[in-house]
């Protein structure tokens, strides 16, 4: 019987190696906060984080950064008053700025087996300096490579034992595409449902993309 | 002393120009307020980068759902008829030409329609690209909402942007506290000035040479 | 009030020009058969059809082909005993063979504003002859261009007046992505529902992609 | 006279080798029958190109739903736990490396693992590419189910395919009516022969030089 549930946060986070690239889903809502605390406890170092925003001085992403566990962040948004900016100024962190749509598309491409694509986004900006551009269909386009990752940390509203997921409202955001792009996709879910509870046409992230699921009841942070 | 439009008045002025049936993305900041000034009987569908099509009015604080936010991570409601998608599908809408309009804030706009709205310089630690580069090149129309000058009185409408660009040649209209301007082949054309403002004064507050009407 | 419903097949098909590229959804199920008959009646010529299979000697696609209305077909599947093959042998039809996944991805790319992408699919086959290939991430990849189209013909199970759609079971197939890639997306729907009937998280094709909707009750072919 | 495996026996033999928990795509034709031989207590999840994850047993004819078909446009049922997606998402599964296994039919396979399964020649009017090129390069493993020889007795296991390729160097195993063979760096290695068949006879029906087991 396929059963992707794991009984503890420790087991959920087992095996993440030093040097791993980690996708962190969420955009205001849908952040896998318990798994992030698990990553902090798990100890892997020299990480590359792919996350929409590194804008804060608080929360588990900032804590991972402050603990010196991260080599590089790929994101669309940083603030001056953030741990990421401070570490970058100190020469202790590399930040790669990626337009948010390009970030989403690169992650989807990684999950979908597309190696690279051409997009007009950012093609005539400083982000394109020194990189390959080409005019296609009359539009200047920039070559962007797919992002795949060793690990994806994903939040869900409901999960079944095959790893089929739903995400509530705008907590969907990066979760389905990051689940696709992680070689090891770890999910925290608010609710556990029996197989078949989620109608086939309403599955938002199919279990084929999911490796481990941890039940984190709402309000329970451990 | 000229009474310029305040931020909400700029948003209200933009709302006047959005016809029924358009799909519109509103940037963070001043543009977000535009939707508040669309009369309920005029159906305009607002999109947010985080996967919302059909944003409704802001909820009362006690009714805010933490699972339902816009691209500025503010609580929202959904219109009847709304749809929710994931981030890649949401940007497929933005990048695929499916938005009739995107209203963005800006630091600078130049007479070629170049837009600068993500950083004051390359070494600046605040870099707010977000979805602006995607929206600016993907939407059918880009309108900018901004103050005509910086707080220090420096013009934001320039012959050429000095800040790093968001996208080149994309801005069609600029709505400021002082005027509504269109980007034309000949540069900025003044379509409207606030009452009491004369052309010479507007020109004195503008870095680029303005065209009359 | 936004209302994308049109009262007749004639109005649904109005304005399709000679030379148009037309996406035709469906894969066994989910074929917009009424709209195809409408296209046959509408009269546009010199069409390029993008459709998964041109394998038959019957049905509206074969009739369009037999009527000499089509210049080119892009598809993943043809049979010897098909109108398409016969016309190609007679020099009256161009057929571009496209692997099915590449076809789906090119259509999605068109709808998503991706101009072109690199994929390993078909990179070391005769389909790649004379075309641009490149090794990315250790894999030989083929450059594939997005497909956009003047018109997309789409089938739905339910539609509301904003054009939000659901598709029943495997009738989904190409329908959502073709809806994205058509500059004029025309939908036939089995059921009309009031706005708000389809929960936001269950919309399968968002109305933003849809221009016109025709109600074609099940079993009614006109 | 050697009794080779019939088409269903080949499918049954393949089913023996598929462990619980795999995601598997079955090509049109002989491979489709593989799922019938997976015991119900062994959970294997079958994918179809047209957007099904979790295909169940074929329905009774009177219970067939025309809206629910597989990639061969045959009626199917869904397993409890199934999911439905659109065509691009379905091929994201196939192309993105998410299938543990794809079982395909073939015209020819060669000792480099090259696969030819879409046309007998470039001018042939039947060209059944379908999803095979995507599946062959995207799946973690490609196994082929085919007759060892053509009806005319020509070998299908060759030093080098003569038909147009579907993909290069992708086949790991071949299940035929006569044998199970693995593609190795040294060519085809015979892992299993049907009872009564000797190596020399198998070699005589094979175009490529075989390696003993």
PDB file of N, CA and C in Angstrom, chain C residues 6-54:
ATOM      1  N   UNK C   6     -23.220  33.690 -27.018  1.00  0.00           N
ATOM      2  CA  UNK C   6     -23.746  34.119 -28.316  1.00  0.00           C
ATOM      3  C   UNK C   6     -24.953  33.234 -28.626  1.00  0.00           C
ATOM      4  N   UNK C   7     -25.938  33.801 -29.326  1.00  0.00           N
ATOM      5  CA  UNK C   7     -27.194  33.065 -29.489  1.00  0.00           C
ATOM      6  C   UNK C   7     -27.188  32.028 -30.606  1.00  0.00           C
ATOM      7  N   UNK C   8     -26.218  32.089 -31.501  1.00  0.00           N
ATOM      8  CA  UNK C   8     -26.287  31.155 -32.636  1.00  0.00           C
ATOM      9  C   UNK C   8     -24.902  30.721 -33.055  1.00  0.00           C
ATOM     10  N   UNK C   9     -24.875  29.597 -33.729  1.00  0.00           N
ATOM     11  CA  UNK C   9     -23.609  29.089 -34.243  1.00  0.00           C
ATOM     12  C   UNK C   9     -23.003  30.072 -35.236  1.00  0.00           C
ATOM     13  N   UNK C  10     -23.844  30.704 -36.034  1.00  0.00           N
ATOM     14  CA  UNK C  10     -23.341  31.674 -37.013  1.00  0.00           C
ATOM     15  C   UNK C  10     -22.595  32.800 -36.307  1.00  0.00           C
ATOM     16  N   UNK C  11     -23.192  33.307 -35.228  1.00  0.00           N
ATOM     17  CA  UNK C  11     -22.508  34.386 -34.500  1.00  0.00           C
ATOM     18  C   UNK C  11     -21.255  33.872 -33.805  1.00  0.00           C
ATOM     19  N   UNK C  12     -21.301  32.638 -33.349  1.00  0.00           N
ATOM     20  CA  UNK C  12     -20.110  32.070 -32.706  1.00  0.00           C
ATOM     21  C   UNK C  12     -18.929  32.059 -33.672  1.00  0.00           C
ATOM     22  N   UNK C  13     -19.183  31.785 -34.934  1.00  0.00           N
ATOM     23  CA  UNK C  13     -18.099  31.573 -35.890  1.00  0.00           C
ATOM     24  C   UNK C  13     -17.778  32.822 -36.710  1.00  0.00           C
ATOM     25  N   UNK C  14     -18.454  33.918 -36.433  1.00  0.00           N
ATOM     26  CA  UNK C  14     -18.294  35.113 -37.268  1.00  0.00           C
ATOM     27  C   UNK C  14     -16.864  35.629 -37.239  1.00  0.00           C
ATOM     28  N   UNK C  15     -16.379  36.054 -38.400  1.00  0.00           N
ATOM     29  CA  UNK C  15     -15.121  36.786 -38.461  1.00  0.00           C
ATOM     30  C   UNK C  15     -13.879  35.937 -38.630  1.00  0.00           C
ATOM     31  N   UNK C  16     -14.024  34.637 -38.763  1.00  0.00           N
ATOM     32  CA  UNK C  16     -12.837  33.810 -39.009  1.00  0.00           C
ATOM     33  C   UNK C  16     -12.395  34.037 -40.452  1.00  0.00           C
ATOM     34  N   UNK C  17     -11.164  34.491 -40.601  1.00  0.00           N
ATOM     35  CA  UNK C  17     -10.689  34.940 -41.923  1.00  0.00           C
ATOM     36  C   UNK C  17     -10.016  33.805 -42.679  1.00  0.00           C
ATOM     37  N   UNK C  18      -9.975  33.931 -43.992  1.00  0.00           N
ATOM     38  CA  UNK C  18      -9.155  33.031 -44.800  1.00  0.00           C
ATOM     39  C   UNK C  18      -7.711  33.115 -44.308  1.00  0.00           C
ATOM     40  N   UNK C  19      -7.042  31.967 -44.298  1.00  0.00           N
ATOM     41  CA  UNK C  19      -5.643  31.952 -43.859  1.00  0.00           C
ATOM     42  C   UNK C  19      -5.473  31.797 -42.364  1.00  0.00           C
ATOM     43  N   UNK C  20      -6.563  31.708 -41.638  1.00  0.00           N
ATOM     44  CA  UNK C  20      -6.476  31.631 -40.175  1.00  0.00           C
ATOM     45  C   UNK C  20      -5.837  30.316 -39.722  1.00  0.00           C
ATOM     46  N   UNK C  21      -5.149  30.391 -38.589  1.00  0.00           N
ATOM     47  CA  UNK C  21      -4.708  29.192 -37.874  1.00  0.00           C
ATOM     48  C   UNK C  21      -5.760  28.881 -36.816  1.00  0.00           C
ATOM     49  N   UNK C  22      -6.205  27.618 -36.796  1.00  0.00           N
ATOM     50  CA  UNK C  22      -7.299  27.229 -35.916  1.00  0.00           C
ATOM     51  C   UNK C  22      -6.863  26.056 -35.044  1.00  0.00           C
ATOM     52  N   UNK C  23      -6.934  26.244 -33.738  1.00  0.00           N
ATOM     53  CA  UNK C  23      -6.681  25.162 -32.793  1.00  0.00           C
ATOM     54  C   UNK C  23      -7.966  24.388 -32.586  1.00  0.00           C
ATOM     55  N   UNK C  24      -7.886  23.068 -32.675  1.00  0.00           N
ATOM     56  CA  UNK C  24      -9.062  22.223 -32.493  1.00  0.00           C
ATOM     57  C   UNK C  24      -8.780  21.278 -31.330  1.00  0.00           C
ATOM     58  N   UNK C  25      -9.481  21.475 -30.244  1.00  0.00           N
ATOM     59  CA  UNK C  25      -9.251  20.684 -29.044  1.00  0.00           C
ATOM     60  C   UNK C  25      -9.910  19.307 -29.181  1.00  0.00           C
ATOM     61  N   UNK C  26      -9.686  18.483 -28.157  1.00  0.00           N
ATOM     62  CA  UNK C  26     -10.308  17.172 -28.113  1.00  0.00           C
ATOM     63  C   UNK C  26      -9.307  16.050 -28.302  1.00  0.00           C
ATOM     64  N   UNK C  27      -9.642  14.935 -27.670  1.00  0.00           N
ATOM     65  CA  UNK C  27      -8.820  13.723 -27.753  1.00  0.00           C
ATOM     66  C   UNK C  27      -9.797  12.589 -27.425  1.00  0.00           C
ATOM     67  N   UNK C  28     -10.445  12.084 -28.450  1.00  0.00           N
ATOM     68  CA  UNK C  28     -11.508  11.104 -28.203  1.00  0.00           C
ATOM     69  C   UNK C  28     -12.729  11.794 -27.629  1.00  0.00           C
ATOM     70  N   UNK C  29     -12.593  12.365 -26.465  1.00  0.00           N
ATOM     71  CA  UNK C  29     -13.640  13.169 -25.842  1.00  0.00           C
ATOM     72  C   UNK C  29     -13.256  14.642 -25.931  1.00  0.00           C
ATOM     73  N   UNK C  30     -14.255  15.501 -25.715  1.00  0.00           N
ATOM     74  CA  UNK C  30     -13.957  16.931 -25.642  1.00  0.00           C
ATOM     75  C   UNK C  30     -13.700  17.600 -26.970  1.00  0.00           C
ATOM     76  N   UNK C  31     -14.226  17.012 -28.037  1.00  0.00           N
ATOM     77  CA  UNK C  31     -14.070  17.591 -29.377  1.00  0.00           C
ATOM     78  C   UNK C  31     -15.199  18.606 -29.604  1.00  0.00           C
ATOM     79  N   UNK C  32     -14.887  19.815 -30.048  1.00  0.00           N
ATOM     80  CA  UNK C  32     -15.932  20.820 -30.267  1.00  0.00           C
ATOM     81  C   UNK C  32     -16.651  20.586 -31.591  1.00  0.00           C
ATOM     82  N   UNK C  33     -17.410  19.510 -31.661  1.00  0.00           N
ATOM     83  CA  UNK C  33     -17.948  19.046 -32.943  1.00  0.00           C
ATOM     84  C   UNK C  33     -18.924  20.036 -33.578  1.00  0.00           C
ATOM     85  N   UNK C  34     -19.738  20.659 -32.756  1.00  0.00           N
ATOM     86  CA  UNK C  34     -20.680  21.629 -33.316  1.00  0.00           C
ATOM     87  C   UNK C  34     -19.939  22.825 -33.918  1.00  0.00           C
ATOM     88  N   UNK C  35     -18.942  23.309 -33.209  1.00  0.00           N
ATOM     89  CA  UNK C  35     -18.166  24.436 -33.737  1.00  0.00           C
ATOM     90  C   UNK C  35     -17.447  24.051 -35.026  1.00  0.00           C
ATOM     91  N   UNK C  36     -16.989  22.804 -35.104  1.00  0.00           N
ATOM     92  CA  UNK C  36     -16.331  22.356 -36.333  1.00  0.00           C
ATOM     93  C   UNK C  36     -17.304  22.362 -37.504  1.00  0.00           C
ATOM     94  N   UNK C  37     -18.536  21.940 -37.240  1.00  0.00           N
ATOM     95  CA  UNK C  37     -19.542  22.025 -38.316  1.00  0.00           C
ATOM     96  C   UNK C  37     -19.808  23.485 -38.676  1.00  0.00           C
ATOM     97  N   UNK C  38     -19.749  24.332 -37.641  1.00  0.00           N
ATOM     98  CA  UNK C  38     -19.908  25.767 -37.899  1.00  0.00           C
ATOM     99  C   UNK C  38     -18.783  26.312 -38.755  1.00  0.00           C
ATOM    100  N   UNK C  39     -17.582  25.825 -38.521  1.00  0.00           N
ATOM    101  CA  UNK C  39     -16.436  26.281 -39.327  1.00  0.00           C
ATOM    102  C   UNK C  39     -16.590  25.826 -40.766  1.00  0.00           C
ATOM    103  N   UNK C  40     -17.084  24.603 -40.916  1.00  0.00           N
ATOM    104  CA  UNK C  40     -17.346  24.075 -42.263  1.00  0.00           C
ATOM    105  C   UNK C  40     -18.347  24.974 -42.989  1.00  0.00           C
ATOM    106  N   UNK C  41     -19.404  25.356 -42.290  1.00  0.00           N
ATOM    107  CA  UNK C  41     -20.443  26.197 -42.904  1.00  0.00           C
ATOM    108  C   UNK C  41     -19.964  27.637 -43.102  1.00  0.00           C
ATOM    109  N   UNK C  42     -19.060  28.082 -42.247  1.00  0.00           N
ATOM    110  CA  UNK C  42     -18.656  29.488 -42.259  1.00  0.00           C
ATOM    111  C   UNK C  42     -17.873  29.848 -43.514  1.00  0.00           C
ATOM    112  N   UNK C  43     -17.085  28.908 -44.024  1.00  0.00           N
ATOM    113  CA  UNK C  43     -16.505  29.122 -45.347  1.00  0.00           C
ATOM    114  C   UNK C  43     -15.054  29.552 -45.402  1.00  0.00           C
ATOM    115  N   UNK C  44     -14.411  29.853 -44.272  1.00  0.00           N
ATOM    116  CA  UNK C  44     -13.015  30.316 -44.341  1.00  0.00           C
ATOM    117  C   UNK C  44     -12.138  29.249 -45.005  1.00  0.00           C
ATOM    118  N   UNK C  45     -11.179  29.709 -45.796  1.00  0.00           N
ATOM    119  CA  UNK C  45     -10.336  28.818 -46.590  1.00  0.00           C
ATOM    120  C   UNK C  45      -8.872  28.994 -46.192  1.00  0.00           C
ATOM    121  N   UNK C  46      -8.038  28.138 -46.771  1.00  0.00           N
ATOM    122  CA  UNK C  46      -6.586  28.283 -46.618  1.00  0.00           C
ATOM    123  C   UNK C  46      -6.183  28.199 -45.140  1.00  0.00           C
ATOM    124  N   UNK C  47      -6.885  27.346 -44.416  1.00  0.00           N
ATOM    125  CA  UNK C  47      -6.706  27.256 -42.965  1.00  0.00           C
ATOM    126  C   UNK C  47      -5.484  26.415 -42.602  1.00  0.00           C
ATOM    127  N   UNK C  48      -4.903  26.714 -41.465  1.00  0.00           N
ATOM    128  CA  UNK C  48      -3.956  25.816 -40.815  1.00  0.00           C
ATOM    129  C   UNK C  48      -4.643  25.265 -39.578  1.00  0.00           C
ATOM    130  N   UNK C  49      -4.751  23.951 -39.501  1.00  0.00           N
ATOM    131  CA  UNK C  49      -5.396  23.316 -38.351  1.00  0.00           C
ATOM    132  C   UNK C  49      -4.332  22.736 -37.422  1.00  0.00           C
ATOM    133  N   UNK C  50      -4.507  22.969 -36.149  1.00  0.00           N
ATOM    134  CA  UNK C  50      -3.649  22.357 -35.133  1.00  0.00           C
ATOM    135  C   UNK C  50      -4.548  21.438 -34.321  1.00  0.00           C
ATOM    136  N   UNK C  51      -4.309  20.148 -34.436  1.00  0.00           N
ATOM    137  CA  UNK C  51      -5.219  19.155 -33.864  1.00  0.00           C
ATOM    138  C   UNK C  51      -4.408  17.904 -33.546  1.00  0.00           C
ATOM    139  N   UNK C  52      -4.761  17.201 -32.491  1.00  0.00           N
ATOM    140  CA  UNK C  52      -3.919  16.066 -32.122  1.00  0.00           C
ATOM    141  C   UNK C  52      -3.809  15.016 -33.219  1.00  0.00           C
ATOM    142  N   UNK C  53      -4.941  14.645 -33.807  1.00  0.00           N
ATOM    143  CA  UNK C  53      -4.939  13.549 -34.786  1.00  0.00           C
ATOM    144  C   UNK C  53      -5.703  13.941 -36.040  1.00  0.00           C
ATOM    145  N   UNK C  54      -5.145  13.559 -37.170  1.00  0.00           N
ATOM    146  CA  UNK C  54      -5.850  13.724 -38.450  1.00  0.00           C
ATOM    147  C   UNK C  54      -5.920  12.337 -39.070  1.00  0.00           C
TER     148      UNK C  54
END
